[in-house]
């Protein structure tokens, strides 16, 4: 009897909606959706995350346009499925490369816009739990540094050299003339006037030979 019961159980039809990994593309992975004959519900027991070269990117952070990131689930026990929006699963995805059942899947980021990811998971065919949504936004483009115009620097201006002030050259003093030590003359001393020699007297009668004697 026990053997017959096990055989009949094995022949029962398998419901494709028993696992979140077999969720049809037409059915949304959101809280309130009927999955496994139960309404899915939100849960914070597990979380999804993106990482870049092994370093986790905090949800709410940024991605570099066009880069490939790794999508992971904090706990991969039992059955689960990821769903991304705004990006595409690089390989092994389904539903137009928006869903994957592989933790550690590569996801290609778009050139701009917002990217979201979440996962649905269940244990022992129970109610499907929906993780919180992880959101990333595109990092702003890095502008190339603009070289500032180089302003030519004027060479140092040399201060004009002061020309030495030439001292007036004094005329040589005549022989026998000395300057007073207290005050030097402002100009060369003026020589005293020279008396003109007396004009020769015209010869008189007294000077004539034999003049006086002749008059006598």
Protein backbone atom coordinates (compact mmCIF):
# COMPACT_ATOMS: atom_id res chain seq x y z
CA UNK A 1 0.00 0.00 0.00
CA UNK A 2 2.84 2.33 0.83
CA UNK A 3 4.55 1.57 -2.47
CA UNK A 4 1.35 2.33 -4.42
CA UNK A 5 1.00 5.67 -2.61
CA UNK A 6 4.55 6.69 -3.59
CA UNK A 7 3.95 5.76 -7.20
CA UNK A 8 0.76 7.79 -7.37
CA UNK A 9 2.58 10.77 -5.81
CA UNK A 10 5.27 10.57 -8.41
CA UNK A 11 2.68 10.62 -11.18
CA UNK A 12 1.06 13.82 -9.96
CA UNK A 13 1.51 16.73 -12.41
CA UNK A 14 4.37 19.13 -11.48
CA UNK A 15 3.36 22.71 -11.27
CA UNK A 16 5.78 25.02 -13.15
CA UNK A 17 5.00 27.75 -10.69
CA UNK A 18 6.29 25.78 -7.73
CA UNK A 19 9.68 27.47 -8.01
CA UNK A 20 10.46 31.13 -8.62
CA UNK A 21 13.16 30.03 -11.07
CA UNK A 22 10.41 28.76 -13.39
CA UNK A 23 8.34 31.93 -13.24
CA UNK A 24 6.86 32.75 -16.68
CA UNK A 25 8.12 35.97 -18.29
CA UNK A 26 4.55 37.27 -18.42
CA UNK A 27 4.25 37.12 -14.66
CA UNK A 28 5.82 39.99 -12.75
CA UNK A 29 8.22 39.41 -9.91
CA UNK A 30 6.50 41.73 -7.47
CA UNK A 31 4.81 41.58 -4.13
CA UNK A 32 1.17 40.58 -4.50
CA UNK A 33 1.72 38.44 -7.59
CA UNK A 34 0.22 34.96 -7.34
CA UNK A 35 3.10 32.48 -7.34
CA UNK A 36 2.75 28.88 -6.09
CA UNK A 37 -0.92 29.59 -5.47
CA UNK A 38 0.13 32.19 -2.92
CA UNK A 39 0.69 35.90 -3.12
CA UNK A 40 4.36 36.82 -3.14
CA UNK A 41 5.44 39.15 -0.38
CA UNK A 42 8.29 41.53 0.35
CA UNK A 43 11.09 40.41 2.63
CA UNK A 44 14.36 41.86 3.88
CA UNK A 45 15.78 38.47 4.87
CA UNK A 46 17.92 38.47 1.71
CA UNK A 47 19.29 41.18 -0.52
CA UNK A 48 20.81 41.61 -3.96
CA UNK A 49 23.91 43.61 -4.76
CA UNK A 50 26.18 44.67 -7.60
CA UNK A 51 29.95 44.42 -7.43
CA UNK A 52 32.84 45.70 -9.49
CA UNK A 53 36.01 43.58 -9.55
CA UNK A 54 35.04 42.02 -6.23
CA UNK A 55 34.12 45.28 -4.50
CA UNK A 56 30.44 45.71 -3.64
CA UNK A 57 28.72 48.84 -4.90
CA UNK A 58 26.30 50.17 -2.33
CA UNK A 59 22.71 50.35 -3.53
CA UNK A 60 21.99 53.93 -4.45
CA UNK A 61 25.49 54.26 -5.87
CA UNK A 62 26.63 54.77 -9.45
CA UNK A 63 27.82 52.65 -12.35
CA UNK A 64 30.10 53.54 -15.22
CA UNK A 65 28.23 53.55 -18.53
CA UNK A 66 28.90 50.40 -20.55
CA UNK A 67 30.72 48.49 -17.82
CA UNK A 68 29.91 44.94 -16.73
CA UNK A 69 29.02 44.30 -13.09
CA UNK A 70 28.41 41.14 -11.10
CA UNK A 71 24.94 40.47 -9.64
CA UNK A 72 24.74 38.47 -6.39
CA UNK A 73 22.27 37.29 -3.77
CA UNK A 74 23.22 37.43 -0.09
CA UNK A 75 21.95 33.86 0.48
CA UNK A 76 21.70 31.36 -2.37
CA UNK A 77 20.03 28.51 -0.46
CA UNK A 78 16.97 26.95 -2.13
CA UNK A 79 15.43 28.37 -5.32
CA UNK A 80 15.69 31.96 -6.53
CA UNK A 81 15.55 34.15 -9.62
CA UNK A 82 16.92 37.61 -10.41
CA UNK A 83 15.23 40.32 -12.40
CA UNK A 84 17.00 43.41 -13.72
CA UNK A 85 15.62 46.52 -15.34
CA UNK A 86 17.51 49.06 -17.43
CA UNK A 87 20.41 46.64 -17.99
CA UNK A 88 20.87 43.23 -19.62
CA UNK A 89 22.19 39.90 -18.40
CA UNK A 90 25.40 39.29 -20.35
CA UNK A 91 24.88 35.52 -20.81
CA UNK A 92 22.53 32.75 -19.73
CA UNK A 93 19.62 35.12 -19.19
CA UNK A 94 15.98 34.70 -20.04
CA UNK A 95 12.99 36.95 -20.70
CA UNK A 96 14.91 39.19 -23.11
CA UNK A 97 18.05 39.02 -20.93
CA UNK A 98 16.27 40.54 -17.91
CA UNK A 99 16.12 37.43 -15.69
CA UNK A 100 18.66 34.89 -14.53
CA UNK A 101 18.88 32.07 -12.00
CA UNK A 102 22.64 32.41 -11.54
CA UNK A 103 24.09 34.29 -8.60
CA UNK A 104 27.28 35.90 -9.85
CA UNK A 105 25.84 36.58 -13.29
CA UNK A 106 27.41 39.37 -15.35
CA UNK A 107 25.16 42.31 -16.11
CA UNK A 108 26.01 44.92 -18.75
CA UNK A 109 25.23 48.49 -17.78
CA UNK A 110 23.61 50.90 -20.25
CA UNK A 111 25.05 54.20 -21.45
CA UNK A 112 22.72 56.16 -19.19
CA UNK A 113 19.65 55.88 -17.00
CA UNK A 114 18.68 53.96 -13.88
CA UNK A 115 19.35 50.25 -13.31
CA UNK A 116 17.40 48.17 -10.78
CA UNK A 117 17.72 44.58 -9.61
CA UNK A 118 15.79 42.32 -7.24
CA UNK A 119 15.27 38.64 -6.61
CA UNK A 120 12.50 36.24 -5.67
CA UNK A 121 13.26 33.23 -3.50
CA UNK A 122 11.44 30.54 -1.57
CA UNK A 123 12.16 27.69 0.78
CA UNK A 124 10.46 24.30 0.54
CA UNK A 125 7.90 25.49 -2.01
CA UNK A 126 6.51 28.07 0.36
CA UNK A 127 5.52 31.65 -0.29
CA UNK A 128 7.91 33.44 -2.64
CA UNK A 129 9.79 36.26 -0.93
CA UNK A 130 10.78 39.39 -2.89
CA UNK A 131 14.01 41.16 -1.90
CA UNK A 132 14.33 44.94 -1.71
CA UNK A 133 15.20 46.60 -5.02
CA UNK A 134 18.78 47.69 -5.50
CA UNK A 135 19.14 50.81 -7.66
CA UNK A 136 22.15 52.27 -9.42
CA UNK A 137 22.41 55.43 -11.51
CA UNK A 138 24.90 56.39 -14.17
CA UNK A 139 27.96 58.24 -12.99
CA UNK A 140 28.27 61.75 -14.45
CA UNK A 141 30.70 61.96 -17.35
CA UNK A 142 34.20 63.02 -16.45
CA UNK A 143 35.07 66.19 -18.31
CA UNK A 144 38.54 66.46 -19.76
CA UNK A 145 40.58 69.11 -18.05
CA UNK A 146 40.76 72.27 -20.13
CA UNK A 147 44.21 73.73 -20.32
CA UNK A 148 44.23 77.30 -19.19
CA UNK A 149 45.86 79.73 -21.58
CA UNK A 150 49.39 80.45 -20.58
CA UNK A 151 49.94 84.13 -19.99
CA UNK A 152 53.48 85.10 -20.88
CA UNK A 153 55.35 86.27 -17.85
CA UNK A 154 57.15 89.54 -18.32
CA UNK A 155 60.81 89.34 -17.54
CA UNK A 156 62.04 91.14 -14.49
CA UNK A 157 62.48 94.85 -15.14
CA UNK A 158 65.86 95.99 -14.07
CA UNK A 159 65.91 99.21 -12.12
CA UNK A 160 67.74 101.90 -14.05
CA UNK A 161 71.25 102.40 -12.79
CA UNK A 162 71.80 105.87 -11.43
CA UNK A 163 74.45 107.67 -13.36
CA UNK A 164 77.06 109.09 -11.06
CA UNK A 165 76.83 112.85 -10.68
CA UNK A 166 80.05 114.35 -11.91
CA UNK A 167 81.63 116.81 -9.57
CA UNK A 168 82.62 120.11 -11.16
CA UNK A 169 86.26 120.26 -12.05
CA UNK A 170 88.01 123.17 -10.39
CA UNK A 171 90.45 125.25 -12.32
CA UNK A 172 93.96 125.03 -11.00
CA UNK A 173 94.81 127.73 -8.52
CA UNK A 174 97.52 130.25 -9.32
CA UNK A 175 100.78 129.88 -7.55
CA UNK A 176 100.68 131.20 -4.07
CA UNK A 177 96.87 131.12 -3.78
CA UNK A 178 95.37 128.74 -1.24
CA UNK A 179 91.75 128.00 -0.36
CA UNK A 180 90.38 128.59 3.06
CA UNK A 181 89.69 125.23 4.70
CA UNK A 182 86.28 126.40 5.94
CA UNK A 183 84.77 127.31 2.63
CA UNK A 184 85.91 126.58 -0.83
CA UNK A 185 85.31 129.24 -3.48
CA UNK A 186 82.47 128.53 -5.82
CA UNK A 187 84.60 129.46 -8.78
CA UNK A 188 88.20 130.03 -9.64
CA UNK A 189 89.64 133.20 -7.96
CA UNK A 190 89.69 136.30 -10.11
CA UNK A 191 93.14 137.65 -10.60
CA UNK A 192 93.63 141.23 -9.43
CA UNK A 193 93.78 144.00 -12.07
CA UNK A 194 97.20 144.56 -13.66
CA UNK A 195 98.22 148.19 -13.98
CA UNK A 196 98.96 149.19 -17.49
CA UNK A 197 102.49 150.53 -17.99
CA UNK A 198 102.77 154.34 -18.20
CA UNK A 199 102.84 155.70 -21.69
CA UNK A 200 106.22 157.03 -22.73
CA UNK A 201 106.50 160.84 -22.54
CA UNK A 202 107.27 162.65 -25.78
CA UNK A 203 110.76 164.03 -25.87
CA UNK A 204 111.00 167.68 -24.64
CA UNK A 205 113.39 170.36 -25.29
CA UNK A 206 115.30 169.37 -22.24
CA UNK A 207 115.86 166.07 -23.77
CA UNK A 208 117.20 167.40 -26.99
CA UNK A 209 120.90 167.17 -27.33
CA UNK A 210 122.30 170.41 -26.22
CA UNK A 211 118.84 171.74 -25.69
CA UNK A 212 119.23 173.41 -22.38
CA UNK A 213 122.63 174.60 -23.24
CA UNK A 214 121.45 175.94 -26.51
CA UNK A 215 118.68 177.88 -24.89
CA UNK A 216 121.17 179.40 -22.59
